[in-house]
Coordinates of C-alpha atoms and ligand atoms in Angstrom, one line a residue:
M933 CA 7.8 11.5 -33.1
S934 CA 5.2 12.3 -30.4
V935 CA 5.8 12.0 -26.7
L936 CA 3.2 9.2 -26.7
D937 CA 5.0 7.2 -29.4
R938 CA 8.2 7.5 -27.4
F939 CA 6.6 6.5 -24.2
I940 CA 5.0 3.4 -25.8
R941 CA 8.4 2.4 -27.2
Y942 CA 10.2 2.7 -23.9
A943 CA 7.4 1.0 -21.9
S944 CA 7.7 -2.2 -24.0
I945 CA 11.2 -2.8 -22.6
D946 CA 11.5 -4.7 -19.3
T947 CA 13.6 -2.4 -17.1
R948 CA 12.7 -3.6 -13.6
S949 CA 15.5 -3.1 -11.2
D950 CA 16.4 -5.8 -8.7
E951 CA 17.4 -5.1 -5.1
H952 CA 19.0 -8.5 -4.7
S953 CA 21.4 -7.9 -7.6
P954 CA 24.9 -6.8 -6.8
T955 CA 25.6 -5.4 -10.3
V956 CA 25.4 -1.8 -11.5
P957 CA 23.0 -1.3 -13.0
S958 CA 21.1 -4.0 -11.2
T959 CA 19.6 -5.5 -14.4
P960 CA 20.6 -5.7 -18.1
G961 CA 17.2 -4.6 -19.3
Q962 CA 18.0 -1.1 -18.1
L963 CA 21.1 -1.0 -20.3
V964 CA 19.0 -2.0 -23.3
L965 CA 16.8 1.0 -22.9
L966 CA 19.7 3.3 -22.1
R967 CA 21.5 2.3 -25.3
I968 CA 18.3 3.0 -27.3
L969 CA 18.1 6.4 -25.6
A970 CA 21.7 7.2 -26.3
E971 CA 21.1 6.5 -30.1
E972 CA 18.0 8.6 -30.0
L973 CA 19.6 11.5 -28.3
R974 CA 22.5 11.4 -30.9
A975 CA 20.0 11.3 -33.7
I976 CA 18.2 14.3 -32.3
G977 CA 21.5 16.2 -32.4
L978 CA 22.4 16.4 -28.7
E979 CA 26.1 16.8 -27.9
D980 CA 28.4 14.9 -25.4
V981 CA 26.2 11.8 -25.3
T982 CA 27.9 9.4 -22.9
L983 CA 26.7 6.2 -21.4
D984 CA 29.0 5.0 -18.6
T985 CA 29.4 1.4 -17.4
N986 CA 27.3 2.1 -14.3
G987 CA 24.3 2.9 -16.6
Y988 CA 24.3 6.7 -16.3
L989 CA 23.4 8.3 -19.7
M990 CA 24.3 12.0 -20.0
A991 CA 23.9 14.5 -22.9
T992 CA 23.8 18.2 -23.6
V993 CA 21.3 20.4 -25.4
P994 CA 23.7 23.1 -26.5
A995 CA 23.1 26.7 -25.6
T996 CA 21.4 29.1 -28.0
A997 CA 21.5 32.2 -25.9
G998 CA 23.8 35.1 -26.7
H999 CA 24.8 35.6 -23.1
A1000 CA 25.8 33.5 -20.1
V1001 CA 23.0 31.4 -18.7
P1002 CA 23.3 28.9 -15.8
V1003 CA 23.4 25.3 -17.0
I1004 CA 20.4 23.4 -15.7
G1005 CA 19.7 19.7 -15.6
L1006 CA 16.8 17.3 -16.4
L1007 CA 16.7 13.9 -14.8
A1008 CA 14.5 10.8 -15.1
H1009 CA 15.1 7.1 -14.1
V1010 CA 14.8 4.3 -16.6
D1011 CA 14.1 1.5 -14.2
T1012 CA 10.6 0.4 -13.1
S1013 CA 9.5 -1.1 -9.8
P1014 CA 10.5 -4.8 -9.1
E1015 CA 7.3 -5.2 -7.0
M1016 CA 5.1 -5.8 -10.1
P1017 CA 5.5 -7.9 -13.2
G1018 CA 7.1 -5.9 -16.0
T1019 CA 7.7 -8.2 -18.9
R1020 CA 5.7 -7.9 -22.1
V1021 CA 4.1 -4.6 -21.1
R1022 CA 1.3 -3.8 -23.5
P1023 CA 0.4 -0.1 -23.3
L1024 CA -3.2 0.7 -24.4
V1025 CA -4.5 4.1 -25.3
H1026 CA -8.1 4.8 -24.2
E1027 CA -9.0 7.8 -26.4
R1028 CA -11.2 10.7 -25.3
Y1029 CA -11.9 9.5 -21.8
D1030 CA -15.6 10.1 -20.9
G1031 CA -15.8 8.7 -17.4
R1032 CA -16.4 5.1 -18.5
D1033 CA -14.9 2.1 -16.7
L1034 CA -11.5 1.3 -18.2
V1035 CA -11.4 -2.5 -18.3
L1036 CA -7.9 -3.9 -18.8
P1037 CA -8.4 -6.8 -21.3
D1038 CA -5.8 -9.3 -20.1
D1039 CA -7.5 -9.4 -16.7
P1040 CA -11.1 -8.2 -16.7
T1041 CA -11.0 -7.8 -12.9
A1042 CA -8.5 -5.0 -13.4
V1043 CA -10.8 -2.0 -13.9
L1044 CA -10.1 1.8 -13.5
R1045 CA -13.3 3.4 -12.2
A1046 CA -13.8 7.1 -12.0
S1047 CA -15.8 6.6 -8.8
E1048 CA -12.7 5.1 -7.1
I1049 CA -10.0 7.3 -8.6
P1050 CA -10.9 11.0 -8.2
E1051 CA -7.8 12.0 -10.2
L1052 CA -9.0 10.0 -13.2
A1053 CA -12.5 11.5 -12.9
A1054 CA -10.8 14.9 -13.5
Q1055 CA -9.4 13.8 -16.8
L1056 CA -12.4 13.9 -19.0
G1057 CA -11.5 14.3 -22.7
H1058 CA -7.9 13.1 -22.2
D1059 CA -6.4 10.1 -23.8
I1060 CA -5.5 7.7 -21.0
V1061 CA -2.7 5.2 -21.3
T1062 CA -2.8 2.0 -19.2
A1063 CA -1.2 -1.4 -19.3
S1064 CA -3.3 -4.4 -20.3
G1065 CA -4.0 -5.8 -16.8
L1066 CA -1.1 -8.2 -16.1
T1067 CA 1.8 -5.8 -15.6
L1068 CA 2.7 -2.4 -14.4
L1069 CA 2.8 0.3 -17.1
G1070 CA 6.1 1.9 -16.2
A1071 CA 4.9 5.5 -16.5
D1072 CA 7.0 5.8 -13.4
D1073 CA 9.3 7.0 -14.8
K1074 CA 9.2 6.4 -18.5
A1075 CA 6.7 9.2 -18.8
G1076 CA 9.5 11.4 -17.5
V1077 CA 12.0 10.0 -19.9
A1078 CA 9.7 10.5 -22.9
E1079 CA 8.9 14.1 -21.8
I1080 CA 12.6 15.0 -21.5
V1081 CA 13.5 13.5 -24.9
S1082 CA 10.6 15.2 -26.5
A1083 CA 11.5 18.6 -24.9
A1084 CA 15.1 18.2 -26.0
D1085 CA 13.9 17.3 -29.5
Y1086 CA 11.7 20.4 -29.6
L1087 CA 14.5 22.7 -28.5
M1088 CA 16.9 21.3 -31.1
R1089 CA 14.3 21.9 -33.8
H1090 CA 13.7 25.5 -32.5
P1091 CA 17.1 27.1 -32.3
E1092 CA 15.4 30.5 -32.4
I1093 CA 14.4 29.9 -28.8
P1094 CA 17.2 31.4 -26.6
H1095 CA 18.3 29.2 -23.7
G1096 CA 21.4 28.1 -21.9
A1097 CA 23.0 24.7 -22.1
I1098 CA 20.7 22.0 -20.7
R1099 CA 22.2 18.8 -19.3
I1100 CA 20.2 15.6 -19.4
A1101 CA 20.7 12.4 -17.4
F1102 CA 18.9 9.1 -17.4
T1103 CA 19.7 7.0 -14.4
P1104 CA 19.3 3.4 -13.3
D1105 CA 18.0 1.8 -10.1
E1106 CA 15.9 4.6 -8.5
E1107 CA 13.3 2.1 -7.4
I1108 CA 15.7 0.2 -5.2
G1109 CA 17.2 3.4 -3.7
R1110 CA 20.5 3.3 -5.6
G1111 CA 19.8 5.9 -8.2
A1112 CA 22.2 8.6 -6.8
D1113 CA 24.9 6.1 -5.8
H1114 CA 27.1 6.6 -8.9
F1115 CA 25.8 9.9 -10.1
D1116 CA 28.8 12.1 -11.0
V1117 CA 27.6 15.6 -10.0
A1118 CA 30.9 17.3 -11.2
R1119 CA 30.8 15.6 -14.6
F1120 CA 27.1 16.5 -15.0
G1121 CA 28.1 20.2 -14.5
A1122 CA 24.7 21.8 -13.8
V1123 CA 23.9 24.3 -11.1
C1124 CA 20.6 22.6 -10.4
A1125 CA 18.4 19.9 -11.8
Y1126 CA 14.8 18.8 -12.0
T1127 CA 13.6 15.2 -11.8
L1128 CA 10.5 14.6 -14.0
D1129 CA 9.0 11.9 -11.8
G1130 CA 5.9 13.3 -10.2
G1131 CA 2.2 12.7 -10.3
A1132 CA -0.7 14.9 -11.3
R1133 CA -0.4 17.9 -13.6
G1134 CA 1.1 20.8 -11.6
E1135 CA 2.9 18.9 -8.9
L1136 CA 6.0 20.7 -7.8
E1137 CA 7.8 18.9 -4.9
Y1138 CA 10.7 20.4 -3.0
E1139 CA 10.2 19.0 0.4
S1140 CA 10.9 15.3 1.3
F1141 CA 11.2 13.3 4.4
S1142 CA 14.5 13.2 6.3
A1143 CA 15.1 9.5 6.8
D1144 CA 17.0 7.4 9.3
A1145 CA 17.0 3.6 9.6
M1146 CA 17.5 1.9 13.0
T1147 CA 18.5 -1.7 13.3
L1148 CA 17.9 -3.1 16.9
T1149 CA 19.4 -6.4 17.7
F1150 CA 18.1 -8.1 20.8
G1151 CA 20.5 -10.8 22.1
G1152 CA 19.2 -13.8 24.2
F1153 CA 20.5 -17.2 25.2
N1154 CA 19.4 -20.4 23.5
T1155 CA 19.4 -23.9 25.0
H1156 CA 17.5 -27.1 24.3
P1157 CA 13.9 -26.2 25.2
G1158 CA 13.5 -29.4 27.2
Y1159 CA 16.2 -28.4 29.6
A1160 CA 15.9 -24.6 29.5
K1161 CA 14.4 -23.9 32.9
G1162 CA 16.1 -20.9 34.5
R1163 CA 18.7 -20.7 31.6
M1164 CA 17.0 -19.7 28.3
I1165 CA 16.6 -16.1 27.5
N1166 CA 14.3 -15.8 24.5
A1167 CA 15.2 -12.8 22.3
I1168 CA 11.9 -13.2 20.5
R1169 CA 10.0 -12.4 23.6
V1170 CA 12.1 -9.4 24.5
A1171 CA 11.8 -8.0 21.0
S1172 CA 8.0 -8.5 20.9
R1173 CA 7.6 -6.7 24.2
F1174 CA 9.5 -3.8 22.7
I1175 CA 7.5 -3.8 19.4
D1176 CA 4.3 -3.8 21.5
R1177 CA 5.4 -0.6 23.3
L1178 CA 6.0 1.3 20.1
P1179 CA 3.4 4.1 19.5
T1180 CA 0.5 3.1 17.3
A1181 CA -2.2 5.8 18.0
E1182 CA 0.3 8.4 16.8
L1183 CA 3.8 8.4 15.2
S1184 CA 2.9 5.4 13.0
P1185 CA 2.5 5.3 9.2
E1186 CA -1.1 4.1 9.7
T1187 CA -2.1 7.1 11.7
T1188 CA -0.1 10.0 10.2
D1189 CA -0.2 12.2 7.1
G1190 CA 0.8 15.7 5.9
Y1191 CA 3.8 17.0 7.8
E1192 CA 3.7 14.3 10.5
G1193 CA 6.6 11.9 10.9
F1194 CA 6.6 8.4 12.1
V1195 CA 8.4 5.4 13.6
H1196 CA 7.8 2.3 11.5
P1197 CA 8.9 -1.3 12.4
Y1198 CA 9.0 -3.0 9.0
Q1199 CA 11.2 -6.1 9.2
L1200 CA 11.8 -8.8 11.8
E1201 CA 14.4 -11.5 11.8
A1202 CA 13.6 -13.7 14.8
S1203 CA 15.4 -16.4 16.7
V1204 CA 15.7 -17.3 20.4
D1205 CA 19.4 -16.4 20.3
R1206 CA 19.1 -13.1 18.4
T1207 CA 16.2 -11.1 17.1
R1208 CA 16.7 -8.1 14.8
V1209 CA 14.0 -5.4 14.3
K1210 CA 14.4 -2.9 11.5
I1211 CA 12.7 0.5 12.0
L1212 CA 12.3 3.4 9.6
I1213 CA 12.4 6.9 11.3
R1214 CA 10.8 9.7 9.2
D1215 CA 10.3 13.4 9.8
F1216 CA 10.3 16.6 7.7
V1217 CA 12.5 18.2 10.4
T1218 CA 15.9 16.5 10.6
A1219 CA 16.4 17.5 14.2
S1220 CA 13.2 15.7 15.1
L1221 CA 14.6 12.4 14.0
A1222 CA 16.8 12.4 17.1
E1223 CA 13.8 12.7 19.4
K1224 CA 12.1 9.7 17.8
E1225 CA 15.3 7.7 18.0
A1226 CA 15.7 8.6 21.7
L1227 CA 12.1 7.3 22.2
V1228 CA 12.9 4.0 20.4
E1229 CA 16.1 3.5 22.3
R1230 CA 14.4 4.2 25.7
L1231 CA 11.6 1.7 25.0
A1232 CA 14.2 -0.9 23.9
R1233 CA 16.4 -0.3 27.0
E1234 CA 13.4 -0.7 29.3
V1235 CA 12.5 -4.1 28.1
V1236 CA 16.1 -5.3 28.0
D1237 CA 16.9 -3.9 31.5
A1238 CA 13.8 -5.8 32.7
T1239 CA 15.3 -9.1 31.3
P1240 CA 18.5 -10.1 33.1
G1241 CA 21.0 -11.5 30.6
A1242 CA 19.4 -9.9 27.5
T1243 CA 21.5 -7.6 25.4
L1244 CA 20.8 -4.8 22.9
D1245 CA 22.7 -3.4 20.0
I1246 CA 21.6 -0.4 18.0
R1247 CA 22.8 0.6 14.5
L1248 CA 21.8 3.9 12.8
D1249 CA 21.9 4.6 9.1
E1250 CA 21.1 7.9 7.3
P1251 CA 19.6 7.2 3.9
Y1252 CA 18.6 10.7 2.9
R1253 CA 17.6 14.2 4.2
N1254 CA 14.9 16.7 3.4
M1255 CA 15.9 18.4 0.1
R1256 CA 14.3 21.6 1.3
E1257 CA 17.2 22.2 3.7
V1258 CA 19.3 22.6 0.5
L1259 CA 16.7 24.2 -1.8
D1260 CA 15.9 27.0 0.7
H1261 CA 19.4 28.3 -0.1
H1262 CA 18.6 28.2 -3.9
P1263 CA 15.2 29.8 -4.0
L1264 CA 15.3 30.5 -7.8
V1265 CA 15.4 26.8 -8.6
V1266 CA 11.8 26.4 -7.3
E1267 CA 10.7 29.9 -8.3
H1268 CA 11.6 29.4 -11.9
A1269 CA 9.7 26.1 -12.0
R1270 CA 6.6 27.9 -10.6
E1271 CA 6.9 30.5 -13.3
A1272 CA 7.4 27.9 -16.1
M1273 CA 4.2 26.2 -15.0
R1274 CA 2.2 29.4 -14.9
R1275 CA 3.4 30.2 -18.4
A1276 CA 2.2 26.8 -19.6
G1277 CA -1.2 27.5 -18.0
V1278 CA -0.6 25.1 -15.1
V1279 CA -1.4 25.9 -11.5
P1280 CA 1.5 24.7 -9.3
I1281 CA 0.5 22.1 -6.6
E1282 CA 3.1 22.2 -3.9
K1283 CA 3.0 19.5 -1.3
P1284 CA 5.6 17.6 0.7
I1285 CA 6.7 14.1 -0.5
R1286 CA 6.2 11.6 2.2
G1287 CA 9.2 9.7 1.1
G1288 CA 12.5 10.4 -0.6
T1289 CA 13.6 10.9 -4.2
D1290 CA 16.9 10.7 -6.0
G1291 CA 16.7 14.5 -5.7
S1292 CA 16.8 14.2 -1.9
R1293 CA 20.2 12.7 -2.1
L1294 CA 21.4 14.6 -5.1
S1295 CA 20.5 17.9 -3.4
F1296 CA 22.9 17.0 -0.6
M1297 CA 25.6 15.9 -3.1
G1298 CA 25.7 19.5 -4.5
L1299 CA 22.9 19.3 -7.1
P1300 CA 19.7 21.0 -5.8
T1301 CA 17.0 18.9 -7.4
P1302 CA 13.2 19.4 -6.9
N1303 CA 10.7 17.1 -8.6
L1304 CA 8.2 18.1 -11.3
F1305 CA 5.0 16.4 -12.4
A1306 CA 5.3 13.8 -15.1
G1307 CA 1.6 12.7 -15.1
E1308 CA 2.2 9.4 -13.3
H1309 CA -0.7 7.8 -11.3
N1310 CA -1.2 4.6 -9.3
F1311 CA 2.6 4.0 -9.1
H1312 CA 3.7 0.4 -8.8
S1313 CA 0.3 -1.1 -9.7
R1314 CA -1.4 -2.9 -12.5
L1315 CA -3.8 0.0 -12.6
E1316 CA -1.0 2.5 -13.3
W1317 CA -2.0 5.2 -15.8
V1318 CA -0.9 8.4 -17.5
S1319 CA -2.7 11.0 -19.6
V1320 CA -1.2 11.9 -23.0
Q1321 CA -2.2 15.5 -22.6
D1322 CA -0.4 15.7 -19.2
M1323 CA 2.7 14.3 -20.8
E1324 CA 2.4 16.9 -23.5
K1325 CA 1.9 19.6 -20.8
A1326 CA 5.1 18.5 -19.0
V1327 CA 7.0 18.9 -22.3
E1328 CA 5.7 22.4 -22.5
V1329 CA 6.7 23.2 -18.9
I1330 CA 10.3 22.0 -19.6
V1331 CA 10.5 24.3 -22.7
E1332 CA 9.2 27.2 -20.6
L1333 CA 11.6 26.4 -17.9
A1334 CA 14.5 26.7 -20.3
K1335 CA 13.2 30.1 -21.4
V1336 CA 12.7 31.4 -17.9
W1337 CA 16.3 30.6 -16.9
E1338 CA 17.5 32.4 -20.0
E1339 CA 15.4 35.5 -19.4
R1340 CA 16.3 35.8 -15.8
A1341 CA 20.0 35.2 -16.1
Ligands
ZN802 ZN1 9.8 7.2 -10.1

């Protein structure tokens, strides 16, 4: 079965995760796909196929090498973004793309134009897969899932290729930030892993943001507004003065890119008595998070101090850290990925992720995990697309990666 056939099969199952759900995994659709994948991995001949109750599917491609080779891992997430409709996904293959407009038939206003999507313009001659216009496609990350299954299948059918044991894991709830929550690194038993969850052919990502989250609660005093003179302290006014002082010309998502970090107020829960502002703090240098947090705190204190009776409470959370701080101690993990791409005729594109991945957290849980391209484009959109040839190339890169680890062991 081809990587395209696999992808189309997986894409038709609704696996959107749900951040409001308390269950693990967050939605039953993910388990439906995970059970299908477990069957498929067994049928291919993989060993130790286990699906735990939290929705983590693990399996092993057994070693064929005659000597000791480090065990490496391959990861992809089965859930898709809850931000877009994901039921009855109808993948369409637009063969031999020639630069034409790709009109999605279920909503003719949904059109992929080469003039608007430079990465698409570069795909002449490729077969492009899209959804039909009403839903996301789910190439993020079912392309990665299909690529890993296809690579495992290839290695099982070619026992003459020497490689070490390869561990595979398909995980739930990445899109809602819980993908690493119940990942059992010890049971996985690999020295490192690669997520197949990146964009354009060649993408090799081993730097992510370091992320903190601040919750500032401004306290006021509420009374009947008709009799509030000299008594009411309006927390909404205090919080809005603070928000107004946050930097906008710099240090904001709207004005930064590349290696620049930011301070991003993204949620407000307002009442006279109590107003809560949630702020994301991002930087590639973990130490710089503290500077930004000091700035936020100083601005908040200033407005609170200027308002007698107002109070301030600050809570700090640490969602994830820059994976590079771990990967710098394991240079071969990235170096072998570069070499595998070169052997597959792919030029590595190395750029920082302005966000976090499951790999950011897994790296700090003891499993160094950079991210490789899977061919995904226009994530979380009705205009999501993937090239069949890029998926095939990713399969080739995985196979080369297995060989490189064996040769250099
Ligand atoms: Zn993804």
